Amino acid sequence: MTNPLPTGATIGILGGGQLGRMLSVAASRLGFKCHIFEPGANPPAGHVADAVTTASYEDDAALRAFADAVDVITYEFENIPTSALDLLETLRPIRPGREALRVSQDRLVEKEFLAGLGLKTAPFADVASRADLDTAMETAGVPGILKTRRFGYDGKGQARIMEVSDADAAFEAMAGAPAILEGFVDFSHEVSVIAARGVNGEVACFDPGENVHRDGILHTTTLPARLSGAQRTDAVLLAGQILNALDYVGVMGVELFVTPKGLIVNEIAPRVHNSGHWTQDGCVVDQFEQHIRAVAGWPLGDGSRHSNVEMLNLIGDDMDQVPELAKDPAVALHLYGKAEVKAGRKMGHANRVLGAA
Amino acid sequence: MTNPLPTGATIGILGGGQLGRMLSVAASRLGFKCHIFEPGANPPAGHVADAVTTASYEDDAALRAFADAVDVITYEFENIPTSALDLLETLRPIRPGREALRVSQDRLVEKEFLAGLGLKTAPFADVASRADLDTAMETAGVPGILKTRRFGYDGKGQARIMEVSDADAAFEAMAGAPAILEGFVDFSHEVSVIAARGVNGEVACFDPGENVHRDGILHTTTLPARLSGAQRTDAVLLAGQILNALDYVGVMGVELFVTPKGLIVNEIAPRVHNSGHWTQDGCVVDQFEQHIRAVAGWPLGDGSRHSNVEMLNLIGDDMDQVPELAKDPAVALHLYGKAEVKAGRKMGHANRVLGAA
């Protein structure tokens, strides 16, 4: 058992976006300081962090100085260059660990990992070449979605194949990147479990939220989700199975399709997750503090919910709604302080508290 | 009507303690950056602020540079040197304004202001000399408390006069500072109203909390307080009267004694207040965000409470309780990141969520 990190210690966070920002705020509630490592200028997390390193992930000297300045390292996104991790892990603990990153950085590896645990996934097939795609359409089925194996998020790096004749265009859209074909799943709705595991193996889950997407980006998450008691139990059990198999430390987002035949795992994210933002206004310990507690070796919150919540993402000029949302006494605003509004950019979110859970 | 401060703007905060720290975190939720001005090194607020100026309140150049860097100025404590305010107010709006500071910086002026509004206070008398104290004991009564007019907090600068023979020692304890004698009030318990007023005159109050002190320092605040409906209404009305009389902008803490003859105003604080910390885990918009909303010209939260809460201050080695408190799923911890534990120092607080309000 690792000793808990004492209050006053410094947590290093790779990535300075809104997730790092909200992690830093949560860490401050436990008396921790945060140090952000981010290549881009003026990162949102920097506004509420004790220190910021602005450097490339290829800058070994900057990585070393960052590691020297912190007690433990975590991250807000999964696509951290392997070379940076190779260096950092010789200097400080990285939580969650490398195995979670290895699995979640590659859609094919992830699907094989999940299937290996006996969990249901969408039918899938490896697509390394145009010829592979023809075979894949037979095994994984059409309609389906062709996705790059790596570096996809928010619907980027994806092409739909509604019929076999879409195959050429879809393959072109991958621009030569290794891909995976995922067959469509006939699901009624999507939910996600925000699960956490501590350094001592303790697991805690927040109640699943129900997600609605728009244009491939999360639009709302609503609590409670439409799920039977048995489905809720299944969701928690399978999340626990994933965390234990990875010897995971931290918060993970697990997206699930709800189908008549049971829950199907869509994807996992080894970090705090947009579909867990509702916890900020529905729980005593939110997903951000839960993650900090886990990586710091502290006891986890139990995930219980005091209030029902609808989380609404504010994307691009959804920011025009802020003056109205600010007047609504049931709405908690969470804006990210991004300098420029851009189409498709996550600018903030609004948690509408719907009443006692 | 002033235009609301746009998200992305910078709020200057005079004082870098725990109140500034929690103001900075709350400001980040609305997309604001905070710049802290604090003479002391390593201020708790600096861990979660975009910028920190470490300089004396006598350093005009530093004050000017600070004002240039921010859009509006607020503060976390009332004893800001007048000369600094004289300079700053020529450069940027200061909210709450000077009148609130003038009144609350001096216990005698404050009592006279409250009495002038027709509000009940403890009996009081000005004590500028030893001879004044004899007269004061007759008019304000014995037992009573002799207090310095200025710079007192958390029971500092106070001496009890239980009988007339205590007068010499009490007067000595003031060390020549102008003082005020306050006669004892026969009260059953103390409550406080955390009230806010916006730039457009809008007023919103949180439900009063019930305070218990230990050794002159706040120990717990519990919601709901023991108050009748009529007393709750009185508390809100008198808080509104105070805010309106001062043309106040921001959050104010109003401490009230509950007596058989009605509510008696103990003291007012022109800032967020320790007895309002419960709002962080009981309300959609907490006192810190409420203050930021007010000084930024945004709409106020309505002050409604979703959960009952008991706030427990962690003073000095109460920090030893943190490992146990961290295991309690009903407890939200708020630690201040202060480097050194000292007797009597406020190190953090714990909000125990007691269930739906």
XYZ file of C-alpha atoms in Angstrom:
714
model
C 0.000 0.000 0.000
C 1.419 3.358 -1.089
C 1.336 6.165 1.440
C -1.228 8.824 0.619
C 0.230 11.995 -0.866
C 0.251 14.639 1.892
C -1.794 17.801 1.467
C 0.533 20.494 0.102
C 2.136 18.109 -2.401
C 2.216 18.889 -6.118
C 0.393 16.931 -8.799
C 1.712 17.160 -12.351
C -0.912 17.148 -15.102
C -0.062 16.458 -18.749
C -2.422 18.602 -20.806
C -3.807 22.035 -20.026
C -7.356 21.963 -21.396
C -10.644 22.120 -19.533
C -10.173 18.708 -17.951
C -6.814 19.749 -16.516
C -8.435 22.989 -15.366
C -11.167 21.232 -13.448
C -8.691 18.677 -12.061
C -6.569 21.544 -10.756
C -9.548 23.170 -9.040
C -10.523 19.838 -7.465
C -6.945 19.245 -6.303
C -6.953 22.620 -4.567
C -9.842 21.471 -2.372
C -7.551 18.803 -0.931
C -4.726 21.291 -0.467
C -2.690 20.083 -3.464
C -0.905 22.302 -5.940
C -0.974 21.473 -9.646
C 1.720 21.909 -12.252
C 0.512 21.813 -15.863
C 2.635 20.578 -18.786
C 1.186 21.840 -22.069
C 2.746 22.673 -25.447
C 0.077 25.264 -26.360
C 0.080 28.859 -25.135
C -2.389 30.202 -22.539
C -3.865 26.852 -21.496
C -7.218 27.038 -19.639
C -5.746 24.950 -16.797
C -2.980 27.497 -16.315
C -5.431 30.083 -14.966
C -5.981 27.951 -11.851
C -2.672 26.110 -11.528
C 0.296 26.838 -9.313
C 2.735 26.438 -12.220
C 2.713 25.881 -15.981
C 5.440 24.458 -18.193
C 4.984 25.490 -21.813
C 7.045 23.001 -23.811
C 6.845 20.277 -26.396
C 6.488 16.610 -25.445
C 9.773 16.137 -27.310
C 11.628 18.503 -24.947
C 13.412 16.097 -22.612
C 14.908 18.839 -20.451
C 11.472 20.370 -19.877
C 9.995 16.961 -19.115
C 12.746 16.259 -16.579
C 12.303 19.622 -14.863
C 8.544 19.060 -14.754
C 8.966 15.626 -13.186
C 11.416 17.026 -10.638
C 8.871 19.652 -9.617
C 5.972 17.268 -8.966
C 5.205 14.287 -6.712
C 2.987 12.264 -9.054
C 1.973 12.621 -12.712
C -1.459 12.236 -14.258
C -2.970 13.366 -17.548
C -6.115 14.763 -19.096
C -5.882 13.032 -22.482
C -4.758 9.644 -23.700
C -2.659 10.524 -26.742
C 0.540 11.418 -24.957
C 3.618 10.571 -27.030
C 5.174 7.308 -25.908
C 8.668 8.806 -25.762
C 7.527 11.354 -23.165
C 5.977 8.621 -21.047
C 9.115 6.490 -21.351
C 11.135 9.314 -19.832
C 8.632 10.476 -17.219
C 7.929 7.047 -15.797
C 11.599 6.668 -14.821
C 11.253 9.795 -12.667
C 7.817 9.797 -11.063
C 4.766 7.527 -10.745
C 2.340 7.995 -13.650
C -1.286 7.273 -12.769
C -3.266 5.776 -14.442
C -0.429 3.525 -15.616
C 0.969 2.671 -19.039
C -1.221 -0.373 -19.652
C -4.372 1.763 -19.639
C -2.782 4.139 -22.141
C -1.531 1.322 -24.366
C -4.999 -0.187 -24.529
C -6.980 3.002 -24.987
C -4.664 4.679 -27.499
C -5.559 2.115 -30.160
C -9.159 1.218 -30.994
C -8.193 -2.242 -32.197
C -6.165 -3.100 -29.098
C -8.993 -1.726 -26.956
C -11.660 -3.828 -28.661
C -9.490 -6.946 -28.399
C -8.843 -6.215 -24.716
C -12.569 -5.809 -24.004
C -13.503 -8.917 -25.978
C -10.757 -10.779 -24.124
C -12.509 -9.936 -20.842
C -15.674 -11.536 -22.263
C -17.398 -8.150 -22.599
C -19.691 -7.390 -25.521
C -18.462 -4.887 -28.093
C -19.624 -3.832 -31.539
C -18.476 -6.325 -34.195
C -15.080 -5.112 -35.412
C -12.336 -5.919 -37.872
C -8.828 -4.650 -38.522
C -8.457 -2.596 -41.721
C -4.825 -2.176 -42.724
C -5.507 -2.114 -46.473
C -8.312 -1.566 -48.981
C -8.558 -5.339 -49.397
C -8.951 -5.746 -45.615
C -11.942 -3.422 -45.814
C -13.799 -5.781 -48.144
C -13.246 -8.679 -45.724
C -14.115 -6.441 -42.770
C -17.453 -5.456 -44.308
C -18.328 -9.164 -44.386
C -17.241 -9.970 -40.825
C -18.148 -6.751 -38.976
C -21.099 -5.944 -41.220
C -22.516 -3.010 -43.154
C -23.623 -0.425 -42.173
C -20.623 0.376 -40.066
C -18.113 3.085 -39.185
C -14.526 3.088 -40.344
C -12.322 4.719 -37.700
C -8.619 5.409 -37.455
C -7.106 3.147 -34.819
C -5.352 6.085 -33.136
C -5.857 9.810 -32.320
C -9.592 9.986 -32.948
C -11.885 12.022 -30.663
C -15.251 13.743 -30.857
C -16.105 12.023 -34.137
C -12.851 13.009 -35.854
C -11.076 10.393 -38.013
C -14.321 8.558 -38.749
C -16.296 7.757 -41.919
C -19.658 6.047 -42.192
C -20.185 3.130 -44.521
C -23.926 2.896 -45.092
C -23.578 0.575 -48.056
C -20.744 -1.321 -49.706
C -20.347 1.364 -52.353
C -19.248 3.855 -49.639
C -16.131 1.791 -49.007
C -13.761 3.610 -51.380
C -14.576 7.067 -50.028
C -14.365 5.891 -46.449
C -11.002 4.245 -47.027
C -9.712 7.429 -48.688
C -10.847 9.434 -45.645
C -8.475 7.457 -43.414
C -5.577 8.911 -45.452
C -3.537 5.743 -45.105
C -3.844 5.504 -41.322
C -4.430 2.024 -39.841
C -8.163 1.687 -39.227
C -10.840 -0.480 -37.714
C -14.331 -1.162 -39.063
C -17.015 -1.239 -36.416
C -20.387 -2.689 -37.345
C -23.458 -0.677 -36.335
C -25.047 -1.677 -33.066
C -28.805 -1.510 -32.728
C -29.000 0.389 -29.452
C -31.802 2.356 -27.828
C -29.566 4.834 -26.024
C -26.054 5.389 -24.722
C -25.011 5.632 -21.097
C -21.662 6.038 -19.452
C -20.237 4.909 -16.181
C -17.633 7.092 -14.526
C -15.658 4.600 -12.506
C -12.681 5.020 -10.211
C -10.126 2.711 -8.680
C -7.758 3.595 -5.868
C -4.143 2.509 -5.347
C -5.353 -0.168 -2.927
C -7.777 -1.642 -5.487
C -10.910 -0.025 -4.040
C -13.492 0.638 -6.807
C -16.257 3.278 -6.764
C -18.692 4.138 -9.548
C -20.958 7.090 -10.114
C -24.451 6.200 -11.242
C -24.541 5.912 -15.069
C -25.645 9.010 -16.966
C -27.550 8.971 -20.243
C -25.751 10.644 -23.135
C -27.096 12.386 -26.204
C -24.664 13.342 -28.971
C -24.945 15.972 -31.693
C -22.641 15.971 -34.708
C -20.464 13.360 -33.027
C -19.922 15.481 -29.891
C -21.554 14.913 -26.521
C -24.539 17.257 -26.180
C -26.221 16.310 -22.878
C -25.775 13.832 -20.041
C -28.819 13.288 -17.845
C -29.135 11.623 -14.447
C -30.770 9.292 -13.785
C -30.362 7.324 -17.029
C -33.093 5.041 -18.330
C -31.779 1.710 -17.017
C -33.253 -1.225 -15.147
C -31.785 -2.197 -11.802
C -30.139 -5.206 -13.445
C -28.597 -2.991 -16.136
C -27.217 -0.638 -13.472
C -25.604 -3.577 -11.714
C -24.198 -4.899 -14.989
C -22.745 -1.502 -15.807
C -20.953 -1.267 -12.476
C -19.696 -4.852 -12.625
C -18.257 -4.535 -16.105
C -16.591 -1.215 -15.262
C -15.014 -2.846 -12.222
C -13.827 -5.737 -14.370
C -12.115 -3.334 -16.796
C -10.431 -1.327 -14.015
C -9.195 -4.435 -12.220
C -7.864 -6.012 -15.418
C -5.764 -2.890 -16.033
C -4.695 -2.546 -12.378
C -6.043 0.937 -12.952
C -5.573 3.957 -10.669
C -7.786 6.971 -11.348
C -11.099 7.764 -13.011
C -12.152 6.110 -16.268
C -15.093 6.885 -18.538
C -16.819 3.782 -19.916
C -19.357 4.402 -22.693
C -22.036 1.752 -23.062
C -24.753 1.089 -25.633
C -28.025 -0.120 -24.163
C -29.489 -2.887 -26.347
C -32.219 -5.479 -25.898
C -29.429 -8.062 -25.638
C -27.579 -6.238 -22.857
C -24.914 -3.585 -22.472
C -22.289 -3.243 -25.169
C -19.043 -1.402 -24.446
C -18.537 1.416 -26.953
C -15.263 2.812 -25.732
C -13.202 3.582 -22.658
C -11.260 6.718 -21.809
C -8.470 6.522 -19.200
C -9.260 9.900 -17.656
C -12.018 12.124 -16.380
C -14.731 12.290 -19.000
C -17.134 14.876 -20.392
C -20.074 12.616 -19.508
C -19.002 12.861 -15.837
C -19.183 16.656 -15.576
C -22.651 16.388 -13.989
C -20.968 15.059 -10.819
C -19.730 18.582 -10.017
C -23.241 19.570 -8.996
C -24.762 16.203 -8.157
C -22.246 14.621 -5.783
C -20.274 15.477 -2.658
C -17.070 14.276 -4.358
C -17.072 14.927 -8.119
C -15.188 12.979 -10.811
C -12.306 15.459 -10.772
C -11.722 15.173 -7.039
C -12.280 11.415 -7.314
C -9.465 11.205 -9.863
C -7.166 13.339 -7.697
C -8.010 11.213 -4.655
C -7.154 8.064 -6.607
C -3.830 9.282 -8.009
C -2.907 10.736 -4.592
C -3.664 7.458 -2.833
C -6.506 8.971 -0.809
C -9.794 7.204 0.029
C -12.355 7.493 -2.793
C -15.732 9.160 -2.524
C -18.517 6.593 -2.722
C -20.068 8.057 -5.883
C -23.477 8.612 -4.358
C -25.632 11.324 -5.900
C -27.589 13.910 -3.904
C -29.218 15.588 -6.897
C -30.421 14.717 -10.359
C -28.653 16.758 -13.005
C -28.764 17.480 -16.722
C -25.364 18.479 -18.110
C -25.486 20.575 -21.284
C -22.284 21.102 -23.259
C -21.648 24.617 -24.565
C -19.994 24.169 -27.959
C -18.867 27.076 -30.130
C -21.527 29.769 -30.192
C -23.659 27.943 -27.647
C -21.791 30.532 -25.554
C -24.480 32.967 -26.708
C -26.764 31.150 -24.247
C -24.623 32.097 -21.253
C -26.459 35.329 -20.330
C -29.772 33.430 -20.171
C -28.268 30.411 -18.393
C -26.668 32.730 -15.816
C -30.140 33.941 -14.847
C -31.480 30.431 -14.216
C -31.241 29.669 -10.486
C -31.086 25.904 -11.145
C -28.068 26.171 -13.455
C -24.434 25.933 -12.396
C -22.150 27.310 -15.096
C -18.694 25.930 -15.768
C -16.872 28.011 -18.361
C -13.377 27.136 -19.484
C -11.887 30.590 -20.047
C -10.877 29.800 -23.637
C -9.788 32.958 -25.378
C -11.514 32.306 -28.688
C -14.915 30.826 -29.574
C -14.587 28.363 -32.477
C -17.147 26.105 -34.118
C -17.029 22.674 -32.477
C -14.839 23.882 -29.594
C -15.968 22.929 -26.109
C -16.282 26.296 -24.349
C -18.059 25.269 -21.165
C -20.974 23.338 -19.781
C -24.071 24.024 -17.736
C -25.293 21.658 -15.027
C -29.008 22.021 -14.437
C -29.854 20.677 -10.982
C -33.182 18.901 -11.345
C -33.944 18.231 -7.679
C -33.073 15.707 -5.007
C -32.024 12.267 -6.259
C -26.647 49.801 -15.356
C -23.040 48.695 -15.775
C -22.299 46.165 -18.492
C -21.521 42.724 -17.149
C -17.831 41.843 -17.180
C -17.269 39.479 -20.116
C -16.020 35.961 -19.456
C -12.234 35.983 -19.897
C -11.835 39.251 -17.966
C -9.542 39.524 -14.946
C -10.689 40.157 -11.390
C -8.180 41.645 -8.967
C -8.376 40.391 -5.389
C -6.701 42.190 -2.491
C -5.568 39.505 -0.061
C -4.339 36.002 -0.806
C -5.734 33.869 2.026
C -8.310 31.106 1.890
C -11.144 33.469 1.006
C -9.210 34.785 -1.990
C -8.384 31.194 -2.897
C -12.014 30.125 -2.950
C -13.039 33.326 -4.756
C -10.477 32.539 -7.452
C -11.798 29.001 -7.897
C -15.367 30.309 -8.136
C -14.325 32.965 -10.656
C -12.789 30.255 -12.844
C -16.214 28.610 -13.182
C -17.422 31.760 -14.927
C -14.334 31.894 -17.143
C -12.677 34.752 -15.243
C -9.010 34.958 -14.364
C -7.913 36.236 -10.957
C -4.916 38.332 -10.023
C -4.001 38.302 -6.323
C -2.330 41.220 -4.517
C -0.764 40.006 -1.285
C 2.234 41.201 0.758
C 2.972 37.748 2.232
C 4.901 35.003 0.439
C 3.256 31.839 -0.937
C -0.361 32.929 -0.470
C -2.950 30.093 -0.584
C -4.879 31.984 -3.284
C -1.810 32.044 -5.498
C -2.015 28.274 -6.071
C -5.210 28.736 -8.072
C -4.790 32.229 -9.487
C -3.645 33.352 -12.912
C -1.232 35.907 -11.423
C 0.091 37.032 -8.063
C 1.655 40.359 -7.111
C 3.774 40.073 -3.979
C 4.116 43.636 -2.691
C 3.305 45.918 0.189
C 0.129 48.018 0.265
C 2.478 51.002 0.459
C 4.073 50.161 -2.911
C 2.331 52.589 -5.252
C 4.067 51.277 -8.380
C 2.963 47.718 -7.606
C -0.582 48.891 -6.887
C -0.682 50.766 -10.195
C 0.613 47.785 -12.171
C -1.928 45.547 -10.425
C -4.789 47.896 -11.268
C -3.621 48.104 -14.888
C -3.708 44.311 -15.140
C -7.268 43.829 -13.885
C -10.784 44.894 -14.856
C -12.350 45.242 -11.419
C -10.994 45.026 -7.858
C -12.456 43.253 -4.863
C -11.002 42.068 -1.544
C -11.087 39.255 0.944
C -10.581 41.305 4.118
C -11.755 44.680 5.324
C -8.585 46.153 6.822
C -7.005 47.369 3.624
C -4.922 50.510 4.180
C -6.832 53.624 3.155
C -3.921 54.988 1.116
C -3.978 51.898 -1.123
C -7.716 52.264 -1.693
C -7.298 55.984 -2.430
C -4.907 55.115 -5.238
C -6.695 52.034 -6.591
C -10.124 53.649 -6.805
C -8.785 56.241 -9.238
C -7.801 53.400 -11.588
C -10.455 50.683 -11.389
C -13.865 50.088 -9.805
C -13.559 48.677 -6.265
C -16.492 46.490 -5.221
C -17.851 46.500 -2.556
C -17.291 50.265 -2.397
C -15.539 52.525 0.104
C -18.597 53.233 2.247
C -18.871 49.575 3.244
C -15.192 49.541 4.192
C -15.421 52.815 6.105
C -18.328 51.491 8.150
C -16.991 47.991 8.811
C -13.383 48.961 9.564
C -14.433 50.664 12.798
C -16.680 48.949 15.348
C -17.989 52.263 16.669
C -18.879 53.630 13.240
C -20.487 50.268 12.391
C -22.635 50.241 15.537
C -23.713 53.834 14.932
C -24.541 53.033 11.319
C -26.659 50.024 12.310
C -28.419 51.943 15.082
C -29.041 54.756 12.597
C -30.936 52.289 10.420
C -33.139 51.483 13.405
C -31.603 48.017 13.807
C -31.013 46.500 17.236
C -27.402 46.134 18.368
C -25.736 45.317 21.664
C -25.592 48.376 23.942
C -22.302 50.139 23.190
C -20.193 53.107 24.222
C -17.078 54.772 22.902
C -13.975 54.254 25.055
C -11.192 56.679 24.165
C -9.803 56.924 27.704
C -9.836 55.137 31.050
C -12.378 57.663 32.277
C -14.616 56.894 29.282
C -14.601 53.241 30.340
C -16.192 54.079 33.702
C -18.982 55.976 31.956
C -19.288 53.217 29.324
C -19.775 50.546 31.983
C -22.753 52.520 33.228
C -24.366 53.110 29.822
C -23.489 49.859 27.972
C -23.547 47.725 31.119
C -21.420 45.108 32.856
C -20.708 42.348 31.987
C -19.471 43.449 28.611
C -16.596 43.148 26.155
C -14.076 45.853 25.510
C -12.930 45.713 21.874
C -10.495 47.746 19.830
C -12.434 49.808 17.309
C -10.191 48.656 14.449
C -8.273 45.574 13.237
C -9.965 42.958 15.419
C -10.875 39.525 14.126
C -11.492 36.026 15.484
C -11.631 37.311 19.065
C -8.335 39.225 18.851
C -8.176 42.705 20.418
C -10.918 41.884 22.918
C -11.112 41.730 26.717
C -14.034 40.647 28.852
C -15.260 42.773 31.706
C -17.233 40.446 33.954
C -17.273 42.897 36.850
C -16.256 46.517 37.341
C -12.941 45.467 38.913
C -11.862 43.952 35.550
C -11.838 47.410 33.978
C -8.181 48.274 34.557
C -6.861 45.037 33.076
C -9.215 45.271 30.103
C -8.205 48.842 29.394
C -4.522 47.874 29.571
C -5.176 45.075 27.072
C -6.260 47.628 24.471
C -2.696 49.054 24.600
C -3.911 52.597 24.023
C -6.009 51.782 20.946
C -9.409 53.476 20.648
C -12.007 51.000 21.904
C -15.685 50.331 22.286
C -17.471 48.663 25.167
C -20.260 46.309 24.132
C -22.689 45.190 26.807
C -23.487 41.466 26.929
C -26.561 40.379 25.032
C -28.703 37.609 26.441
C -29.034 35.479 23.309
C -29.960 31.848 22.814
C -27.816 31.299 19.713
C -26.075 33.085 16.865
C -27.006 32.888 13.197
C -25.614 34.609 10.157
C -27.113 35.705 6.906
C -24.902 35.641 3.843
C -26.466 38.332 1.696
C -25.565 39.637 -1.734
C -26.427 42.703 -3.758
C -25.807 43.155 -7.469
C -24.777 46.287 -9.343
C -28.409 46.828 -10.337
C -29.612 46.705 -6.706
C -30.895 43.126 -6.853
C -30.610 41.425 -3.418
C -30.367 37.667 -2.736
C -29.828 35.956 0.618
C -28.789 32.466 1.557
C -30.832 30.898 4.308
C -29.321 31.805 7.713
C -26.919 29.285 9.242
C -26.499 28.658 12.946
C -23.013 29.335 14.291
C -21.147 27.828 17.204
C -17.857 29.415 18.265
C -14.946 27.965 20.218
C -12.272 30.172 21.761
C -13.642 33.154 19.848
C -13.314 31.402 16.453
C -16.175 29.970 14.410
C -16.369 26.216 14.994
C -19.479 25.031 13.110
C -22.249 26.474 10.970
C -25.340 24.307 10.585
C -28.227 24.543 8.131
C -31.045 24.894 8.775
C -30.699 27.202 11.792
C -33.201 27.159 14.638
C -35.358 30.109 13.580
C -39.070 30.741 13.225
C -40.469 31.759 9.869
C -40.871 35.306 11.147
C -37.262 35.393 12.308
C -36.071 34.169 8.898
C -38.022 36.957 7.241
C -36.641 39.517 9.697
C -33.101 38.322 9.036
C -33.476 38.734 5.294
C -35.186 42.115 5.572
C -32.572 43.606 7.857
C -29.733 42.274 5.677
C -31.377 43.891 2.670
C -31.738 47.148 4.570
C -28.003 47.169 5.387
C -26.955 46.374 1.806
C -29.239 48.997 0.320
C -28.119 51.680 2.794
C -24.505 51.097 1.728
C -25.353 50.851 -2.000
C -23.434 47.618 -1.583
C -22.134 45.386 -4.393
C -20.981 41.900 -3.402
C -21.491 39.412 -0.609
C -21.728 40.476 3.024
C -21.780 38.373 6.180
C -24.264 39.614 8.791
C -23.974 37.989 12.231
C -27.120 38.043 14.325
C -27.914 37.151 17.924
C -31.253 35.430 18.399
C -32.970 36.780 21.534
C -36.495 36.609 22.928
C -36.850 40.268 21.948
C -35.835 39.695 18.320
C -32.689 39.629 16.216
C -29.749 41.753 17.276
C -27.002 42.576 14.792
C -23.632 41.495 16.168
C -21.396 42.552 13.298
C -21.127 42.811 9.546
C -18.269 41.800 7.278
C -18.053 43.336 3.785
C -16.862 40.125 2.127
C -17.455 36.425 1.840
C -17.630 34.960 5.312
C -16.542 31.793 7.098
C -20.153 31.160 8.137
C -21.075 30.984 4.423
C -18.675 28.171 3.508
C -21.515 25.634 3.768
C -22.959 27.083 0.542
C -20.193 25.317 -1.438
C -21.930 22.011 -0.904
C -25.504 23.114 -0.253
C -26.292 25.467 -3.136
C -26.035 25.612 -6.918
C -24.296 29.001 -6.675
C -22.120 29.308 -3.548
C -21.176 32.506 -1.687
C -17.872 32.776 -3.556
C -19.453 32.622 -6.995
C -22.244 34.889 -5.737
C -19.650 37.514 -4.784
C -17.885 37.168 -8.133
C -21.218 37.448 -9.951
C -22.027 40.629 -8.016
C -18.699 42.354 -8.578
C -18.750 41.299 -12.248
C -22.249 42.705 -12.767
C -23.716 39.261 -13.504
C -27.142 38.035 -12.360
C -27.074 36.645 -8.828
C -27.949 33.103 -7.822
C -31.178 32.989 -5.860
C -29.573 31.553 -2.718
C -31.782 28.490 -2.569
C -30.400 25.440 -0.798
C -30.627 21.890 -2.150
C -29.000 20.196 0.830
C -28.676 20.683 4.550
C -25.064 21.034 5.621
C -22.916 21.216 8.726
C -19.688 23.139 8.169
C -16.850 22.255 10.541
C -13.785 24.510 10.667
C -10.411 22.789 10.788
C -8.246 24.945 13.039
C -4.605 24.154 13.805
C -4.188 20.464 14.517
C -7.824 19.736 13.691
C -5.947 18.814 10.499
C -5.220 15.501 12.228
C -8.884 14.670 11.530
C -8.411 14.870 7.760
C -7.618 11.176 7.150
C -10.856 10.176 8.919
C -12.925 12.943 7.302
C -11.620 11.907 3.867
C -13.169 8.463 4.376
C -16.618 9.851 5.173
C -18.737 9.779 2.004
C -20.949 12.624 3.263
C -18.021 15.008 3.806
C -16.646 17.467 1.284
C -13.178 18.644 2.279
C -11.900 22.129 1.559
C -8.256 22.484 2.541
C -6.379 25.731 2.097
C -2.911 24.500 1.177
C -1.245 26.477 3.974
C 2.354 25.402 4.343
C 2.453 25.327 8.130
C -0.056 24.194 10.749
C -0.248 26.706 13.618
C -2.475 26.836 16.676
C -5.547 28.954 15.907
C -4.820 29.032 12.166
C -7.701 28.203 9.847
C -6.348 25.286 7.795
C -9.523 24.140 6.053
C -13.122 23.165 6.596
C -15.311 20.130 6.109
C -18.874 20.371 4.825
C -20.956 17.436 5.944
C -23.948 17.067 3.611
C -26.868 16.069 5.818
C -29.451 15.276 3.135
C -31.937 17.082 0.933
C -33.135 20.435 2.238
